[in-house]
Tab-separated table of C-alpha atoms in Angstrom:
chain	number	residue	atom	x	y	z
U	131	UNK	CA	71.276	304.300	36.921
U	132	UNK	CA	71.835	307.636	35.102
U	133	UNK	CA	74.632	308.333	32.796
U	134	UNK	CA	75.149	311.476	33.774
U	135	UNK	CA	78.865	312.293	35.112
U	136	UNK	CA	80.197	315.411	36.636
U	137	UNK	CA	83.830	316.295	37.453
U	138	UNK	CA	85.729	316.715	39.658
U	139	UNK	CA	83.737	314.954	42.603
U	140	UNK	CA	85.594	317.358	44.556
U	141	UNK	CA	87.691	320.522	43.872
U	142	UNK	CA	89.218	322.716	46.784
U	143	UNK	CA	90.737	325.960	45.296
U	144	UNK	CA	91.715	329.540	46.251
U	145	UNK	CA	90.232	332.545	45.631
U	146	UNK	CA	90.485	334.160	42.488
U	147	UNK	CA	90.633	331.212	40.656
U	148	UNK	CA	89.054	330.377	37.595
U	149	UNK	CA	86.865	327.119	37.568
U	150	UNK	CA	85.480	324.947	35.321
U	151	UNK	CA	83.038	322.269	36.485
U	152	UNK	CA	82.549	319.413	33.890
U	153	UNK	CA	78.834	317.795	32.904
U	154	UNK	CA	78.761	314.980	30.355
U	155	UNK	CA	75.945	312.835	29.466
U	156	UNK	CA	75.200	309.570	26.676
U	157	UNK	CA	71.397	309.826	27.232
U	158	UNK	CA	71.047	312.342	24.531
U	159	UNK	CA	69.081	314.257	26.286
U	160	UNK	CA	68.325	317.647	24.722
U	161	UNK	CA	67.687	319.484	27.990
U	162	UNK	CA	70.204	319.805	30.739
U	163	UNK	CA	70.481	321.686	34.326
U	164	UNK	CA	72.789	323.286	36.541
U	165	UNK	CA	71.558	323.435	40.623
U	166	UNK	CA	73.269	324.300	43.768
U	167	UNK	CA	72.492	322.828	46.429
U	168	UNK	CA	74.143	324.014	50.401
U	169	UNK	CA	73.610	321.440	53.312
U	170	UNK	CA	70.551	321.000	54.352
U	171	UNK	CA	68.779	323.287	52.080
U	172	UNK	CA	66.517	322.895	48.752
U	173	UNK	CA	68.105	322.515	45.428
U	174	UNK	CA	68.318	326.361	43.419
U	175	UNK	CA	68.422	326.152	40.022
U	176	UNK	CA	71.596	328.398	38.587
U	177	UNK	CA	71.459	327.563	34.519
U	178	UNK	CA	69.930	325.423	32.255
U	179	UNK	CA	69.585	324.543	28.310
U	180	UNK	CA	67.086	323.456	26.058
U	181	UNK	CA	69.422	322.166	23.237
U	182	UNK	CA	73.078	322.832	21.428
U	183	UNK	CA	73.493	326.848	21.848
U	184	UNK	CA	71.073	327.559	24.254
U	185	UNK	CA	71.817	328.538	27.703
U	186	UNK	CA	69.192	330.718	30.217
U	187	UNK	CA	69.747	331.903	34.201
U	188	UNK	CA	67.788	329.866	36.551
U	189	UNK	CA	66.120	331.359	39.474
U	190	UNK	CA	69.429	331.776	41.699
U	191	UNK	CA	71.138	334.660	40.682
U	192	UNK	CA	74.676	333.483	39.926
U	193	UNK	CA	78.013	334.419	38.888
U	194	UNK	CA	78.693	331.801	36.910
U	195	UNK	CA	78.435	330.692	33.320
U	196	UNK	CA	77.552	327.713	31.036
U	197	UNK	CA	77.722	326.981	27.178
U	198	UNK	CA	76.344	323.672	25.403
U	199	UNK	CA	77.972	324.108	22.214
U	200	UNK	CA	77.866	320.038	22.073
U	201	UNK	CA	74.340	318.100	23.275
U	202	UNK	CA	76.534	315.954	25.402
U	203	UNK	CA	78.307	318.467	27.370
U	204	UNK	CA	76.881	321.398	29.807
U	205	UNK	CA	79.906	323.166	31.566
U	206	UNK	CA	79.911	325.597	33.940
U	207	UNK	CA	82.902	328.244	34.876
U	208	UNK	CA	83.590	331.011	37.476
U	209	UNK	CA	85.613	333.282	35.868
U	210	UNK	CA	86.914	334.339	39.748
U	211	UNK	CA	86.134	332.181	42.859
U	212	UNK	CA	85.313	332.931	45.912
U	213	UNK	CA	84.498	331.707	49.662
U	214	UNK	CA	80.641	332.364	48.885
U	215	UNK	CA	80.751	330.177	45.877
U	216	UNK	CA	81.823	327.103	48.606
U	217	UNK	CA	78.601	324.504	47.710
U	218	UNK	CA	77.621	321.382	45.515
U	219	UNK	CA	76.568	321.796	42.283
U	220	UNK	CA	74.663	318.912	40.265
U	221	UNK	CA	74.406	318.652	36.876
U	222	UNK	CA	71.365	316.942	35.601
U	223	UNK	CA	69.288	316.474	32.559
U	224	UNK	CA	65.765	315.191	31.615
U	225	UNK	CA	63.633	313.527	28.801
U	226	UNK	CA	60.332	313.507	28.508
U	227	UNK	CA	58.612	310.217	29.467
U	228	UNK	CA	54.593	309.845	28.894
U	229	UNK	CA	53.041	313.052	30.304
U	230	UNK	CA	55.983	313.488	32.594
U	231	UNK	CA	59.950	314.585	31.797
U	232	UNK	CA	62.148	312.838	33.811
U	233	UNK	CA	65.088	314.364	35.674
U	234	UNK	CA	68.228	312.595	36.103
U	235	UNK	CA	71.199	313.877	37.958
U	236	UNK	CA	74.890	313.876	38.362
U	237	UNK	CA	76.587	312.755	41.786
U	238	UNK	CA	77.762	316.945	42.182
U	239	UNK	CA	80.767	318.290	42.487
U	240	UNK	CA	81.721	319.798	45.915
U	241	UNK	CA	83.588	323.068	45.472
U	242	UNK	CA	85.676	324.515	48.749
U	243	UNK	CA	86.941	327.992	47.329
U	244	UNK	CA	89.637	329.022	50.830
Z	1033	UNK	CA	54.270	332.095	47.902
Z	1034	UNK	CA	54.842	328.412	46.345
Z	1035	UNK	CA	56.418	326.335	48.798
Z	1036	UNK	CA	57.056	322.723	49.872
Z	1037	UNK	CA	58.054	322.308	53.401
Z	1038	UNK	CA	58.533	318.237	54.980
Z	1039	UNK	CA	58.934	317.158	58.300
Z	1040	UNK	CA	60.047	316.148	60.389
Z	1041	UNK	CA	63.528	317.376	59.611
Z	1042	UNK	CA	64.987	314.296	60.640
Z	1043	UNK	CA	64.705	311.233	61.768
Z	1044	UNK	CA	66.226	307.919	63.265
Z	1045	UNK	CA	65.198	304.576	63.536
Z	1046	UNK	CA	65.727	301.256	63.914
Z	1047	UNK	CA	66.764	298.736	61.373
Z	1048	UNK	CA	63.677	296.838	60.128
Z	1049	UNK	CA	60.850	299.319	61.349
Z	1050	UNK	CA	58.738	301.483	59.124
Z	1051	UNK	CA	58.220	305.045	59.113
Z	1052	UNK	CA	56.383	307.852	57.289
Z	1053	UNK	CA	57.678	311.226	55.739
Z	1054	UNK	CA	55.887	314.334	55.009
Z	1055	UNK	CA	55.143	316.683	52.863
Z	1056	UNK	CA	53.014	319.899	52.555
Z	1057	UNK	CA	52.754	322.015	49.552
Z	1058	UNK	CA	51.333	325.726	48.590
Z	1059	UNK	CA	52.251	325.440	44.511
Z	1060	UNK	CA	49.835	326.339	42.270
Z	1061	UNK	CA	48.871	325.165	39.443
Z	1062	UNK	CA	49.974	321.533	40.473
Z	1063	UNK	CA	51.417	319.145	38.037
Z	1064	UNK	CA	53.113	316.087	39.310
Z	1065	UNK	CA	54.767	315.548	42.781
Z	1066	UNK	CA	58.181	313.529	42.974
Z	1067	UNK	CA	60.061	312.209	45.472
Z	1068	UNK	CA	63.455	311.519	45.638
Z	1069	UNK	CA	66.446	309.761	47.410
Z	1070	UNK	CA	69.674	311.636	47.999
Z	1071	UNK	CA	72.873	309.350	49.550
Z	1072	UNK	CA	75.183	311.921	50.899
Z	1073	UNK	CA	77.934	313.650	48.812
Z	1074	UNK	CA	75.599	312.192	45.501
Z	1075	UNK	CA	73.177	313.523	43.158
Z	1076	UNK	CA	69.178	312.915	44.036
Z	1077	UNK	CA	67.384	309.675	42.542
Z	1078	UNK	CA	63.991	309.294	41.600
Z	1079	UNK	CA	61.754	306.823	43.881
Z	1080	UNK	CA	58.195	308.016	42.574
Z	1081	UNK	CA	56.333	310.712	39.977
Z	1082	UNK	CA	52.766	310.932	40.964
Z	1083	UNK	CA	50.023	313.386	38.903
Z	1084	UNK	CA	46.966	314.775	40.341
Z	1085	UNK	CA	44.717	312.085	39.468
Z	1086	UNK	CA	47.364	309.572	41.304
Z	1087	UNK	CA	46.554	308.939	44.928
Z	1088	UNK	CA	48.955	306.352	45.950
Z	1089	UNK	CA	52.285	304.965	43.967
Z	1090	UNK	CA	55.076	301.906	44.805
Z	1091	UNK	CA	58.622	301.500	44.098
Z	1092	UNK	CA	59.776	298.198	46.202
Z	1093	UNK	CA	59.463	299.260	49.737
Z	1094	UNK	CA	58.748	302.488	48.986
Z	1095	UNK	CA	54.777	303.803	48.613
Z	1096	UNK	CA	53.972	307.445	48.081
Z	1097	UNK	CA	50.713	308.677	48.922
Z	1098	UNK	CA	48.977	311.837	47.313
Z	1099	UNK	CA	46.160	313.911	48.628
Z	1100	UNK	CA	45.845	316.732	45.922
Z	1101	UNK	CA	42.810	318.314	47.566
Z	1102	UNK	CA	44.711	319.174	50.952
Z	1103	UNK	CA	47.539	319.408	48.901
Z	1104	UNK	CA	49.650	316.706	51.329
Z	1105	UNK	CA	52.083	313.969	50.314
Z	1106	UNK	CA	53.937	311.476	52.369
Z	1107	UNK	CA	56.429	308.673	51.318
Z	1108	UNK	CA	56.227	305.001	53.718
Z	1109	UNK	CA	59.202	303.301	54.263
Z	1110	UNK	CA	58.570	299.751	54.565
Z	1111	UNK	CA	60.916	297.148	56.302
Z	1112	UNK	CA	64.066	299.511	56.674
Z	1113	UNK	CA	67.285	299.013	55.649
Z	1114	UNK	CA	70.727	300.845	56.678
Z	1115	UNK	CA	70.898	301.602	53.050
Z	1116	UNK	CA	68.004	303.593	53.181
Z	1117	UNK	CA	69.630	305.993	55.260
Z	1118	UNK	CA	69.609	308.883	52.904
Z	1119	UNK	CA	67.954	312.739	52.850
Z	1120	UNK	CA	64.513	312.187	51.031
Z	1121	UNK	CA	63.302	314.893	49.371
Z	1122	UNK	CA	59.995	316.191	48.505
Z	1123	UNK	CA	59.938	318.042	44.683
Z	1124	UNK	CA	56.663	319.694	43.378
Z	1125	UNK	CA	56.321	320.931	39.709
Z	1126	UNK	CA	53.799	323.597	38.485
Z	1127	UNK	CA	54.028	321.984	35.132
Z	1128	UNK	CA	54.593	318.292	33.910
Z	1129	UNK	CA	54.899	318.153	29.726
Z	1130	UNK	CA	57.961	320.103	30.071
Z	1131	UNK	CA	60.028	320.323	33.417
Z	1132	UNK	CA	58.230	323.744	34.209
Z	1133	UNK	CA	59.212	324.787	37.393
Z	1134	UNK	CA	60.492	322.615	40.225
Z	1135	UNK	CA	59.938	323.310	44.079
Z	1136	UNK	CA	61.899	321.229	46.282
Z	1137	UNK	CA	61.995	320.721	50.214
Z	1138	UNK	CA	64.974	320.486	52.076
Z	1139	UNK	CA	64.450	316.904	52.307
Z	1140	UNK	CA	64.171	315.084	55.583
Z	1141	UNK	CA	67.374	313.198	56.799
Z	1142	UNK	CA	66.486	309.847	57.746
Z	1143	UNK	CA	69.047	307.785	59.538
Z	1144	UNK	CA	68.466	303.817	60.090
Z	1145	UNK	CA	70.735	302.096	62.986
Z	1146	UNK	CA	71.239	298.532	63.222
């Protein structure tokens, strides 16, 4: 079992709100991952960080944003929701392990913007 | 145009049979090949990491099969259990010392009745 934990576990807002969606792990894992993920449809990777102060765009173009200003904790925030951004979003992070890195994820939060 | 598509899209059976999932890829180069679980409304976990050189891998009931030259995979379900009812989802990476860059499937939706 992971410890990677992401809240809320589910977060119904309206638009124009601003949202932060929370990412904590105790692995110590130096790299960490943002994806979004619609119902029945691959994972897209949004964000992602190889250490404390490092943040890069994955390969869905998004509107939101992410810091890692602590190892522990990868937040991500829309400034200004909206319907479109209605989707899960899991957090996850990975080690390396032998000639593989291993990626562990979060159980998503499920964001309903109305 | 790297892609991993499985099928079938989904698929119900009956408590205690076996079945066999699918998955065809295009990526290139070809690291490692994972397969993962996915309850719904929870994060994806890990069930096997094969390389090239790996042809065939076990996790409990679980066995993932690898055929790098026609560039197939498939995951058997042994024995099945209504907690294996779960999306299971195909993930190809073009690189293994560091994540590099994952391709997943949409996952097929398997659904086990009693």
């Amino acid at each position: 079992e992971a410890d990677i934990y992401q809240t809320p576990r589910y977060l119904v807002i309206g638009t124009g709100k601003k949202i932060t969606l929370e990412c904590s792990q105790t692995m110590g894992h130096d790299k960490m991952y943002w994806y979004q993920q619609d119902p029945g449809m691959e994972l897209h990777l949004i964000h992602y960080s190889y250490g404390v102060n490092s943040t890069e765009k994955g390969d869905l173009s998004s509107e939101s944003t992410v810091s890692r200003i602590r190892t522990e904790h990868f937040p991500l925030t829309l400034e200004s929701a909206r319907p479109s951004h209605t989707s899960q979003y899991l957090c996850a992070s990975s080690v390396r392990d032998g000639f593989n890195e291993k990626l562990f994820f979060g159980s998503g939060t499920q964001l309903s913007v109305l | 145009k790297n892609q991993v598509e499985q099928s079938p899209q989904s698929l119900i059976i009956l408590e205690g049979k076996n079945c066999t999932l699918q998955c065809n890829y295009t990526v290139s180069p070809f690291s490692n090949l994972r397969w993962y679980k996915q309850d719904t409304g929870r994060g994806p976990v890990s069930l096997t990491i094969m390389t090239f050189s790996e042809n065939t891998k076990s996790n409990g009931r679980y066995t993932a099969t690898l055929d790098a030259d026609t560039k197939q995979s498939s995951l058997h379900i042994t024995a099945s259990q209504l907690s294996d009812s779960a999306s299971y989802i195909c993930v190809v990476s073009d690189r293994g010392s560091t994540l590099g860059r994952l391709y997943f499937g949409r996952g097929t939706q398997l659904t086990v009745w009693p």
